[in-house]
Tab-separated table of C-alpha atoms in Angstrom:
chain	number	residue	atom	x	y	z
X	1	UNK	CA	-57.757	317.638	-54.404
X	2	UNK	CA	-58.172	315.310	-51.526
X	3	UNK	CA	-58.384	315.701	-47.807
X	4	UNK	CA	-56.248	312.690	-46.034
X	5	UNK	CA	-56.350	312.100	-42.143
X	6	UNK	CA	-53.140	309.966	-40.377
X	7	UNK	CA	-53.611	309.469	-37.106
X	8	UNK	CA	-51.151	307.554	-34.821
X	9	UNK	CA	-51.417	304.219	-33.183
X	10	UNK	CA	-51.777	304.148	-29.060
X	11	UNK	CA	-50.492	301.795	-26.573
X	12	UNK	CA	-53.850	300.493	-25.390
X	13	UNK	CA	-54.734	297.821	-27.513
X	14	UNK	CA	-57.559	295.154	-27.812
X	15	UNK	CA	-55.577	291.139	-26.518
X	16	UNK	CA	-56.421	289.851	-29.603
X	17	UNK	CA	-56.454	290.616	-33.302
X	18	UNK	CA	-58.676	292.948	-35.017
X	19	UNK	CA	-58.643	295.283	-37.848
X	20	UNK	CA	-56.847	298.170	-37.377
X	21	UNK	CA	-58.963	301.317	-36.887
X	22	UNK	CA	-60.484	298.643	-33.849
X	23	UNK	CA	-57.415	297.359	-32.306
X	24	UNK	CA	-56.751	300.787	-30.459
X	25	UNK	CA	-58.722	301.329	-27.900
X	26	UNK	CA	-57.980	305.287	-26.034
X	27	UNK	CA	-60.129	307.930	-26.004
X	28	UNK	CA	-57.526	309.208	-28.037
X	29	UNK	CA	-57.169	307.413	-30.937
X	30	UNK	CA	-61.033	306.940	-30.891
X	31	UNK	CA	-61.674	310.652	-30.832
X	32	UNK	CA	-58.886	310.838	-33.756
X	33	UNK	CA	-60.430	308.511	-35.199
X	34	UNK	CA	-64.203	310.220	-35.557
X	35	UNK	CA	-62.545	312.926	-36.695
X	36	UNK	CA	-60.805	311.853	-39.791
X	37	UNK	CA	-63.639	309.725	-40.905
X	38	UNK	CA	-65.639	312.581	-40.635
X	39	UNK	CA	-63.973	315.402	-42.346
X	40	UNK	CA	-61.592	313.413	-44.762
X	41	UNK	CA	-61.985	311.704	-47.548
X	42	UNK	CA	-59.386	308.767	-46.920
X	43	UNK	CA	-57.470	307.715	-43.622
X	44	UNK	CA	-54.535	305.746	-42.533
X	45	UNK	CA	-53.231	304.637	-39.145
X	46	UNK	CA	-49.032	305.192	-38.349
X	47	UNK	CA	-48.337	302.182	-36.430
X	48	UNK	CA	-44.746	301.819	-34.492
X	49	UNK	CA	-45.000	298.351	-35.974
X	50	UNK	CA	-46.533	297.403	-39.229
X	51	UNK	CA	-46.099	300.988	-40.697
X	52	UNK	CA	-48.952	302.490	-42.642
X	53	UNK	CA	-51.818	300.686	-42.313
X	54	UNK	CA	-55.007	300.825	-44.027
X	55	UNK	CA	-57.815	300.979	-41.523
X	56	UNK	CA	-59.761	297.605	-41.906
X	57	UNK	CA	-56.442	295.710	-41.870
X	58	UNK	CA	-56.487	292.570	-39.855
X	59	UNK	CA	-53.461	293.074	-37.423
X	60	UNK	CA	-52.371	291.498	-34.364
X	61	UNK	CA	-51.583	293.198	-30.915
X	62	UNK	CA	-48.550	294.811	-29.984
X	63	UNK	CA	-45.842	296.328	-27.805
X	64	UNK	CA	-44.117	298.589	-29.719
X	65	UNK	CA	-43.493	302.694	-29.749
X	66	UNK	CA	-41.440	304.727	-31.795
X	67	UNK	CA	-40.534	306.229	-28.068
X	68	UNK	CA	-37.954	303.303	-27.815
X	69	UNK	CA	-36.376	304.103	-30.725
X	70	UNK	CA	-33.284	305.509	-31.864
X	71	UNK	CA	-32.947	308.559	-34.501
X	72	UNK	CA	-31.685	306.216	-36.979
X	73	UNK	CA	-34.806	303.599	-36.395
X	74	UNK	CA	-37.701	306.436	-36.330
X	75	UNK	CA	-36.027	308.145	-40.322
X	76	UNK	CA	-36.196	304.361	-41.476
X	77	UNK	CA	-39.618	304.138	-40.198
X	78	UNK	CA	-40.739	306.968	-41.453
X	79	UNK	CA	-39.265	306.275	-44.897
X	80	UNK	CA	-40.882	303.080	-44.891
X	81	UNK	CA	-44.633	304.750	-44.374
X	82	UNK	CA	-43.461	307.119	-46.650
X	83	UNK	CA	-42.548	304.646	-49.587
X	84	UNK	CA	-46.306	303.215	-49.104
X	85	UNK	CA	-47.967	307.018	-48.655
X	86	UNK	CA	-46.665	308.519	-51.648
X	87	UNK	CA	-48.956	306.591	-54.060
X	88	UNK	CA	-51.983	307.117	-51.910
X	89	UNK	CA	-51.715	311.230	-52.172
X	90	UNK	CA	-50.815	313.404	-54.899
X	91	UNK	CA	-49.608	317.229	-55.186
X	92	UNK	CA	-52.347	320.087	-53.688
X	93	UNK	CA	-53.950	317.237	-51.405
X	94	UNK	CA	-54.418	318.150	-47.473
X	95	UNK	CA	-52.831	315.823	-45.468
X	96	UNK	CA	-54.315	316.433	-41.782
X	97	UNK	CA	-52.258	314.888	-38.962
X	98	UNK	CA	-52.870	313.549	-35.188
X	99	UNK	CA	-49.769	312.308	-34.117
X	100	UNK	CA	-47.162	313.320	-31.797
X	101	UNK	CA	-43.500	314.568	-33.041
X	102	UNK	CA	-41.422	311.287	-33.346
X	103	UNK	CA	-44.221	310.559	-36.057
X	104	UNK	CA	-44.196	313.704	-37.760
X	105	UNK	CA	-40.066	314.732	-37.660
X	106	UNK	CA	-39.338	313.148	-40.403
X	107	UNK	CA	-43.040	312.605	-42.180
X	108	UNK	CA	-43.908	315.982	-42.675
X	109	UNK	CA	-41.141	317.290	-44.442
X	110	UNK	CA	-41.484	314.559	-47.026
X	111	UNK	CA	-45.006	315.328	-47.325
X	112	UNK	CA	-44.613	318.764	-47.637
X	113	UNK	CA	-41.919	318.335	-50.239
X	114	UNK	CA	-44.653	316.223	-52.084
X	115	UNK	CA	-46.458	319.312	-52.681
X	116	UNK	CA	-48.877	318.746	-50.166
X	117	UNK	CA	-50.612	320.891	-47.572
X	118	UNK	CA	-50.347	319.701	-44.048
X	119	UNK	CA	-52.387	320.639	-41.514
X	120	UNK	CA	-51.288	320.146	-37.633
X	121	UNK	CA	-54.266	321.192	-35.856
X	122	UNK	CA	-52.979	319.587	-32.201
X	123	UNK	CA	-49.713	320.366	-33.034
X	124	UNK	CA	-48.126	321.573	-28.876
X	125	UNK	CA	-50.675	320.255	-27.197
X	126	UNK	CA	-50.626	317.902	-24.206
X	127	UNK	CA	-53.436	314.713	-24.227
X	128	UNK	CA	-55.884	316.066	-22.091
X	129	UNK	CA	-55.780	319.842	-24.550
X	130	UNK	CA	-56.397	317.367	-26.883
X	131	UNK	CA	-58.856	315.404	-25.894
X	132	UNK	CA	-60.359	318.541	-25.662
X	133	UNK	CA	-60.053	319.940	-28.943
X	134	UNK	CA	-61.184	316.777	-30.232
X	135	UNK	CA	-64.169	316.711	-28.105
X	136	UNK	CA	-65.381	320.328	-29.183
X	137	UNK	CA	-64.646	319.512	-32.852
X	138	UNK	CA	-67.283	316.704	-32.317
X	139	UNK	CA	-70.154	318.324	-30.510
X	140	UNK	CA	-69.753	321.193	-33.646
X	141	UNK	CA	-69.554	319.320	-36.758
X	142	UNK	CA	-69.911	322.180	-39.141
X	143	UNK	CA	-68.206	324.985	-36.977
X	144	UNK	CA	-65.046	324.247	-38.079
X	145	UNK	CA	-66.181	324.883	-41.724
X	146	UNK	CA	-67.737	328.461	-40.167
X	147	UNK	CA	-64.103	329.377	-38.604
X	148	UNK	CA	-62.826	329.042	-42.394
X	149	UNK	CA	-65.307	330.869	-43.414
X	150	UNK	CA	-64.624	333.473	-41.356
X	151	UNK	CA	-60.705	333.767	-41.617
X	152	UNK	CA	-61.442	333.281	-45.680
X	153	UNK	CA	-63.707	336.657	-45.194
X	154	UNK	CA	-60.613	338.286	-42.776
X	155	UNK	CA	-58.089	337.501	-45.413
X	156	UNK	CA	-60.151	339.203	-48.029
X	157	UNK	CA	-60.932	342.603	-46.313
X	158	UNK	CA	-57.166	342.347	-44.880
X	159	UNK	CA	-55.915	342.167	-48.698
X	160	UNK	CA	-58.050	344.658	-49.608
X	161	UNK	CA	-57.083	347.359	-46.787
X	162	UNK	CA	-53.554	347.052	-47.480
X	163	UNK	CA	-53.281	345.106	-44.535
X	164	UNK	CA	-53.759	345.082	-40.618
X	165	UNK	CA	-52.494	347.917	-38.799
X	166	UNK	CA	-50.199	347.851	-35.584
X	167	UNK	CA	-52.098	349.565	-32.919
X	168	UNK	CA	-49.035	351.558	-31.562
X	169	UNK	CA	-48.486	353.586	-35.140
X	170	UNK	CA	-51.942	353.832	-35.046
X	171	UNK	CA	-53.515	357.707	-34.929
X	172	UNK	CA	-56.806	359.203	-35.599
X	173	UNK	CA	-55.758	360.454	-38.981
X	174	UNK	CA	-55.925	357.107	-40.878
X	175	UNK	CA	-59.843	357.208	-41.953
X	176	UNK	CA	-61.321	355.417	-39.162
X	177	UNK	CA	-65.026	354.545	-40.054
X	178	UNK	CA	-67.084	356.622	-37.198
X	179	UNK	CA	-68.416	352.668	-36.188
X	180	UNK	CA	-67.369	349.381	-36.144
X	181	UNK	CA	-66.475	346.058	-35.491
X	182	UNK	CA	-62.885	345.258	-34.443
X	183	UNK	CA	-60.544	342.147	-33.958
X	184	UNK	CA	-57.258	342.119	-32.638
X	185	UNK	CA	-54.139	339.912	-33.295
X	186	UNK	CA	-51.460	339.246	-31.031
X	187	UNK	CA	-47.670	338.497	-31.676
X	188	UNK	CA	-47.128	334.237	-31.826
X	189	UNK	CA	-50.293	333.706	-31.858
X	190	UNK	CA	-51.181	331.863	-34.872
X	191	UNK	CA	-54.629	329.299	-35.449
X	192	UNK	CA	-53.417	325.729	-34.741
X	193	UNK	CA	-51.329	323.911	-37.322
X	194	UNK	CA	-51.094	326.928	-39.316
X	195	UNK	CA	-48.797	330.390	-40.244
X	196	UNK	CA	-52.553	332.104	-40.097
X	197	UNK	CA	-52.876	334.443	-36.951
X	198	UNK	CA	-55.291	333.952	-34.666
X	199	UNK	CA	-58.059	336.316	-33.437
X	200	UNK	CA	-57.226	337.182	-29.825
X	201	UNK	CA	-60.071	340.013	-28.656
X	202	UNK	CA	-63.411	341.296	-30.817
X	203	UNK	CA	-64.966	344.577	-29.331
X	204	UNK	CA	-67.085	346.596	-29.951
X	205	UNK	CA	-68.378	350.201	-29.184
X	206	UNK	CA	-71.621	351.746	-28.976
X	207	UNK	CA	-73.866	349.351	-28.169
X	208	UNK	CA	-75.647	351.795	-25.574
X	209	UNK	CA	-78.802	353.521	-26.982
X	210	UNK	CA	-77.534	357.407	-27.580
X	211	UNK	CA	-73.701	356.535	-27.037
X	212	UNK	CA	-71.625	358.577	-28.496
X	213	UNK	CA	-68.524	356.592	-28.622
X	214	UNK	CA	-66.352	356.109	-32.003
X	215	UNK	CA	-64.469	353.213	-33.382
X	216	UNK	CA	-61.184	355.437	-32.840
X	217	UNK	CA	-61.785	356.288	-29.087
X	218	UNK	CA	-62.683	353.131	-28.437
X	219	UNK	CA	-59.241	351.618	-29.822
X	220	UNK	CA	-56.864	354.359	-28.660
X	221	UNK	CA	-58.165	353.911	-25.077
X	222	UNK	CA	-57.241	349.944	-25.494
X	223	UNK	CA	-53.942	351.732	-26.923
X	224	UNK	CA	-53.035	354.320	-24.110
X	225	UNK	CA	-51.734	357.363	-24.899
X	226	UNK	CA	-48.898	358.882	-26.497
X	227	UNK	CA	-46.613	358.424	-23.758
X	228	UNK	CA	-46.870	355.149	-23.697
X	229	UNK	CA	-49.190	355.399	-20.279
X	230	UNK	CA	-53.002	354.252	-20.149
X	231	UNK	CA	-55.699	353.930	-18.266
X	232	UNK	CA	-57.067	350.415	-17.232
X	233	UNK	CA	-59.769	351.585	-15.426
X	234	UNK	CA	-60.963	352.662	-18.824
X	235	UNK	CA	-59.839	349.898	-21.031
X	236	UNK	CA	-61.294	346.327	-19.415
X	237	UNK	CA	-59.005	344.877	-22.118
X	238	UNK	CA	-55.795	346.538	-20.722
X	239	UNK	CA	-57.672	345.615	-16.811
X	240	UNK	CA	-56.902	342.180	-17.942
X	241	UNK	CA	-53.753	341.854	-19.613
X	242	UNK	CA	-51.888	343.959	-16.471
X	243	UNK	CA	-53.713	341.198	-14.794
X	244	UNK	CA	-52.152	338.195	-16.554
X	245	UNK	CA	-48.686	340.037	-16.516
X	246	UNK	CA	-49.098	340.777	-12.687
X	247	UNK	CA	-49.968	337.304	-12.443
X	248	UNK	CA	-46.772	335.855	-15.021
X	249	UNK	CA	-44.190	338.257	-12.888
X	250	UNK	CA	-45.652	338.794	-9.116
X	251	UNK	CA	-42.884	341.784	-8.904
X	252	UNK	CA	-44.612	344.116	-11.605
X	253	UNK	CA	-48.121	343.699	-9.808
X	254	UNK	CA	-49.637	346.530	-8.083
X	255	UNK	CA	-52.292	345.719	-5.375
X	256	UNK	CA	-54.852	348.565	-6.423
X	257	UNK	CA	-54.729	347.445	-9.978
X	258	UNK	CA	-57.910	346.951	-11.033
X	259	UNK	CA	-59.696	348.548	-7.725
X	260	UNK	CA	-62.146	351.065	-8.288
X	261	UNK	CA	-63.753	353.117	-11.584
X	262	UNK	CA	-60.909	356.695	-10.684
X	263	UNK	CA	-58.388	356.414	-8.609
X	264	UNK	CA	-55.661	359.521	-7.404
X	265	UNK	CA	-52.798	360.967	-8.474
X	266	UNK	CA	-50.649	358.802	-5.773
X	267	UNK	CA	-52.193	356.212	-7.242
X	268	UNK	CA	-52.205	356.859	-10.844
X	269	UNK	CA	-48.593	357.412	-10.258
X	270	UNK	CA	-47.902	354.067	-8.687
X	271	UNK	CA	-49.627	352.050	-11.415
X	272	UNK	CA	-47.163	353.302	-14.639
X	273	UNK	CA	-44.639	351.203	-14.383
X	274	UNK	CA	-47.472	348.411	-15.664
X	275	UNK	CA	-49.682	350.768	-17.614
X	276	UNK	CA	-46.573	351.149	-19.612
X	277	UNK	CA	-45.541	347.299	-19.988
X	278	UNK	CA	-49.433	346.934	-20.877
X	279	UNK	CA	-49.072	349.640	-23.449
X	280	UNK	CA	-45.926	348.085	-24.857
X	281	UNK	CA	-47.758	344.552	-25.264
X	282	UNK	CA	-51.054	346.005	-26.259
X	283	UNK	CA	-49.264	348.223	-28.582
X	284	UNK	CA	-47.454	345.232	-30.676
X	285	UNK	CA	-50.893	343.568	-31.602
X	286	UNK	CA	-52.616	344.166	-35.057
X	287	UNK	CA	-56.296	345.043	-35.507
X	288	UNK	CA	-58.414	344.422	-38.382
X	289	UNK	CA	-61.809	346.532	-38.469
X	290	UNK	CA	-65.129	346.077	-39.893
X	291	UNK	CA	-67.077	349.737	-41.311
X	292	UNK	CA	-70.311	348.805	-38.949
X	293	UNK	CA	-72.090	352.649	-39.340
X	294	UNK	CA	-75.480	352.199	-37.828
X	295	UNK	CA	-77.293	354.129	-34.735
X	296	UNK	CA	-75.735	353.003	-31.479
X	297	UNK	CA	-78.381	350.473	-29.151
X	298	UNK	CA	-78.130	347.148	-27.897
X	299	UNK	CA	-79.428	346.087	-31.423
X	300	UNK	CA	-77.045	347.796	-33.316
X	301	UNK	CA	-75.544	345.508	-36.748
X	302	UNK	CA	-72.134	345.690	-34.431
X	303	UNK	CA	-73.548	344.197	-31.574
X	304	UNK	CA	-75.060	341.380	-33.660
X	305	UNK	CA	-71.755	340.471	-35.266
X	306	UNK	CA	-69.568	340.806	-31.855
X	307	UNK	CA	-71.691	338.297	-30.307
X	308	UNK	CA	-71.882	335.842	-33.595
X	309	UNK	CA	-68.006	336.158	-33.730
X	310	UNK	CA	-67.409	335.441	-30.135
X	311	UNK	CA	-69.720	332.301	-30.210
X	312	UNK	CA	-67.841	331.107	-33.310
X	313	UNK	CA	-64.555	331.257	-32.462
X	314	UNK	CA	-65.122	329.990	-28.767
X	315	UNK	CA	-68.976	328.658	-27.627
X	316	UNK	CA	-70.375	326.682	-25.165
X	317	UNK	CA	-67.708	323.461	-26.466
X	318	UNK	CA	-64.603	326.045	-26.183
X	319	UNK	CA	-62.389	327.400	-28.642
X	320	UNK	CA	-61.977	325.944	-32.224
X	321	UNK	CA	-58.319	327.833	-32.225
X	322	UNK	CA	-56.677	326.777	-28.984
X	323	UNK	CA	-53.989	329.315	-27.611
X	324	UNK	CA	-50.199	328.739	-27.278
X	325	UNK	CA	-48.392	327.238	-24.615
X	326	UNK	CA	-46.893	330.269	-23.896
X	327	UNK	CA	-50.109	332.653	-24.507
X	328	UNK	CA	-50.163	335.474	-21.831
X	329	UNK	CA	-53.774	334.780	-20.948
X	330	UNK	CA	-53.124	331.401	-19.802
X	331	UNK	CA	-51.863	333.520	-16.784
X	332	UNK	CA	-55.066	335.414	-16.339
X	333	UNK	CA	-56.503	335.176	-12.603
X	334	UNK	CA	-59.679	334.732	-14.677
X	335	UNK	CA	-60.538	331.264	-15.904
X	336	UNK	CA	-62.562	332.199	-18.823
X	337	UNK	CA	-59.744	334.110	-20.080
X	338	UNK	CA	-57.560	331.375	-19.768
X	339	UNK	CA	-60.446	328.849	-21.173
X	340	UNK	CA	-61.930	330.581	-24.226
X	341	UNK	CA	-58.172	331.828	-25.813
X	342	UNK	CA	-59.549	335.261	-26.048
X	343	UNK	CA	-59.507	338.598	-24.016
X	344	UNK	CA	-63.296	338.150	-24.098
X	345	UNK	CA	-65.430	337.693	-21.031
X	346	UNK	CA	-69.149	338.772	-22.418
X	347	UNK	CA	-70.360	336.267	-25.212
X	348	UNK	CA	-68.533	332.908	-24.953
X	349	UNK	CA	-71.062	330.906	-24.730
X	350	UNK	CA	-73.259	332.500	-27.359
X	351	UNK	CA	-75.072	330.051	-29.621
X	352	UNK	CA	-73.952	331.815	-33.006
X	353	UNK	CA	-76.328	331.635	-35.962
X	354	UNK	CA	-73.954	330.254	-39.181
X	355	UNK	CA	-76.032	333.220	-41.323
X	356	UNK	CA	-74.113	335.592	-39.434
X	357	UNK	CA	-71.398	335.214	-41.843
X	358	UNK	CA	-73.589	336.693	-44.786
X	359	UNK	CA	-73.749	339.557	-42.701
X	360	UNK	CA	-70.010	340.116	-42.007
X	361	UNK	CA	-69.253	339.090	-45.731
X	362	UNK	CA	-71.495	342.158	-46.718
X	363	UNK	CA	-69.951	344.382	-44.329
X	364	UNK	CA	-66.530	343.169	-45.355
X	365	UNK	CA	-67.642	344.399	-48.924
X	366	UNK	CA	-68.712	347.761	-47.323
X	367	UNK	CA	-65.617	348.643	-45.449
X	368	UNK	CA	-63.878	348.075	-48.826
X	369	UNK	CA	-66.110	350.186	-50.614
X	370	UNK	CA	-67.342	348.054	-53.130
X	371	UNK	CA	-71.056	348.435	-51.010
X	372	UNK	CA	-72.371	351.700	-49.909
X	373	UNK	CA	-73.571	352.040	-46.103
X	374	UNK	CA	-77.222	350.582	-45.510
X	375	UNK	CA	-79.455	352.867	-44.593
X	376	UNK	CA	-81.360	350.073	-42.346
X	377	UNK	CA	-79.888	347.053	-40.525
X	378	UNK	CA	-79.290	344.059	-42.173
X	379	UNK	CA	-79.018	341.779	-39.640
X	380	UNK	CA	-81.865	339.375	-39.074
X	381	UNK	CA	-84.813	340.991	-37.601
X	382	UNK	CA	-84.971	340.121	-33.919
X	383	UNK	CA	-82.201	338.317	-33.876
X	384	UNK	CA	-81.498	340.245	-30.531
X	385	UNK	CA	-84.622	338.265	-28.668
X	386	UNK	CA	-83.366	334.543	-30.109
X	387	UNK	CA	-81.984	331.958	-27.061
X	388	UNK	CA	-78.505	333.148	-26.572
């Protein structure tokens, strides 16, 4: 099986000729460009023009987008790329592309009925997301092989739980380890050219020497209670979602939201209308959970995989899995909210350690029972004094 890049050609151009992967000139296609030679094993260029071109084809300049063309034009190009792509790939190969929709309408399909995998990782985004995402796939060259890793390790202890569980049928009957390490997953939010749901919140519990908080508490305070109230004041995670929905509809907003650790009855009483609609959304996400049973502390097992998994899927170069267009935190008053794709503020510039994921692979393997509990950590020894 082979990995295969097509990226599409740009308007700025070199004046004279050149081979192909030097005639465009962008940021964009340059940044594409790095990318597939990088992380495929073959690469073509979709030019309005000439087609599919090889990269170190000698081609002259030109004005010419698929922009200007009709329907009719853009399925004849595309079955004219096509009829030279098909010999170059073959069924189970991943086809990765970077090019806008009038290149892929008609592309895709055929590639897909090919038997190929396609992968869209830009897929909805404008230039400058993209840019981006291109950018912070470039300063990490092997984090995007970690973030496979990891959702590889998800979809195995997923599988092997019988699946995620919706957070409103949740209850404290269902065998909740007393410990742990949990992700949420929110509704339409899926990892970028992909049916594969994103991670949108890890958390924690316990990480206070002598706590005596459990995994359960934890989550049905994020949940609210059986009435479908909550308490935001208790839940940062619910503090920011009533945020971004205060912030998405101005007339559900409540000026003392967020003000103060207890507030009154009055109060309390004023604020349900959006405890409820941040019930209602919190409710509707999924969360996964990893069996983390060591002491609470600061340098708890569960405190070193929170922090690894936050600086994986996000970091100092931003998130690997960018959010949709449409993501509620894009409204949050908070930028790193809106930045990072997760309802994460501690941790998102972390410098994660790749080992980490031997770690979570054994706990994965403990929550499943096919491990027993340690009896003593098994995290790296001081990993909690290494340069964060």
């Amino acid at each position: 099986m082979s990995r295969v890049g097509l990226i599409s050609c740009v308007s700025k151009k070199q004046s004279t000729a050149a081979q192909a992967k030097d005639l465009y000139c962008s940021a964009l296609f340059t940044k594409s460009r790095e990318y597939v030679q990088q992380r495929c094993d073959s690469w073509f260029i979709l030019s309005a023009k000439y087609g599919l071109l090889e990269p170190n084809e000698f081609i002259e300049p030109y004005e010419e987008t698929l922009n200007a063309k009709s329907a009719k034009e853009r399925f004849q190009w595309a079955d004219d790329v096509w009829s030279s792509l098909r010999s170059r790939i073959h069924p189970g190969d991943d086809i990765v592309v970077l090019a806008g929709e009038r290149y892929r309408e008609r592309l895709v399909p055929l590639i897909s009925a090919h038997g190929c995998r396609v992968d869209l990782p830009m897929q909805g985004l404008g230039i400058g997301r993209q840019l981006q995402w291109l950018s912070n796939q470039q300063s990490q060259p092997h984090r995007q092989r970690d973030v496979e890793r990891l959702y590889q390790a998800l979809h195995c202890l997923e599988t092997s739980i019988d699946g995620m569980r919706l957070l409103s049928a949740c209850t404290g009957s269902q065998g909740w380890p007393c410990r742990g390490v949990y992700l949420f997953f929110e509704p339409g939010e899926v990892r970028r050219g992909s049916v594969e749901s994103r991670v949108v919140r890890v958390g924690t519990h316990g990480v206070s020497r002598g706590s005596k908080a459990t995994l359960w508490n934890r989550l049905r305070t994020h949940r609210g209670s059986n009435d479908g109230l909550g308490n935001h004041r208790g839940s940062v995670f619910r503090l920011h979602v009533g945020a971004a929905m205060s912030a998405a509809n101005p007339r559900i907003g409540v000026p003392t939201w967020g003000i103060g650790s207890s507030a009154d009855a009055q109060t309390r009483a004023a604020e349900q209308n959006l405890e409820r609609l941040v019930s209602r959304h919190i409710g509707a996400m999924h969360v996964l959970w990893l069996a983390v049973d060591d002491e609470a502390g600061p340098t708890s097992d569960r405190a070193y995989i929170e922090r690894n998994l936050i600086g994986l899927l996000v970091g100092k170069s931003g998130p690997v899995d960018t959010p949709a267009d449409n993501w509620l935190g894009l409204f949050s008053p908070n930028v790193r909210i809106r930045d990072s794709g997760l309802w994460n503020l501690d941790f998102l510039e972390y410098r994660y350690d790749s080992d980490f994921l031997d770690v979570l692979d054994e706990y994965v393997l403990i929550t499943t029972k096919k491990r027993p509990q340690p009896s003593n950590s098994i995290a790296p020894q001081g990993w909690s004094q290494a340069e964060a």
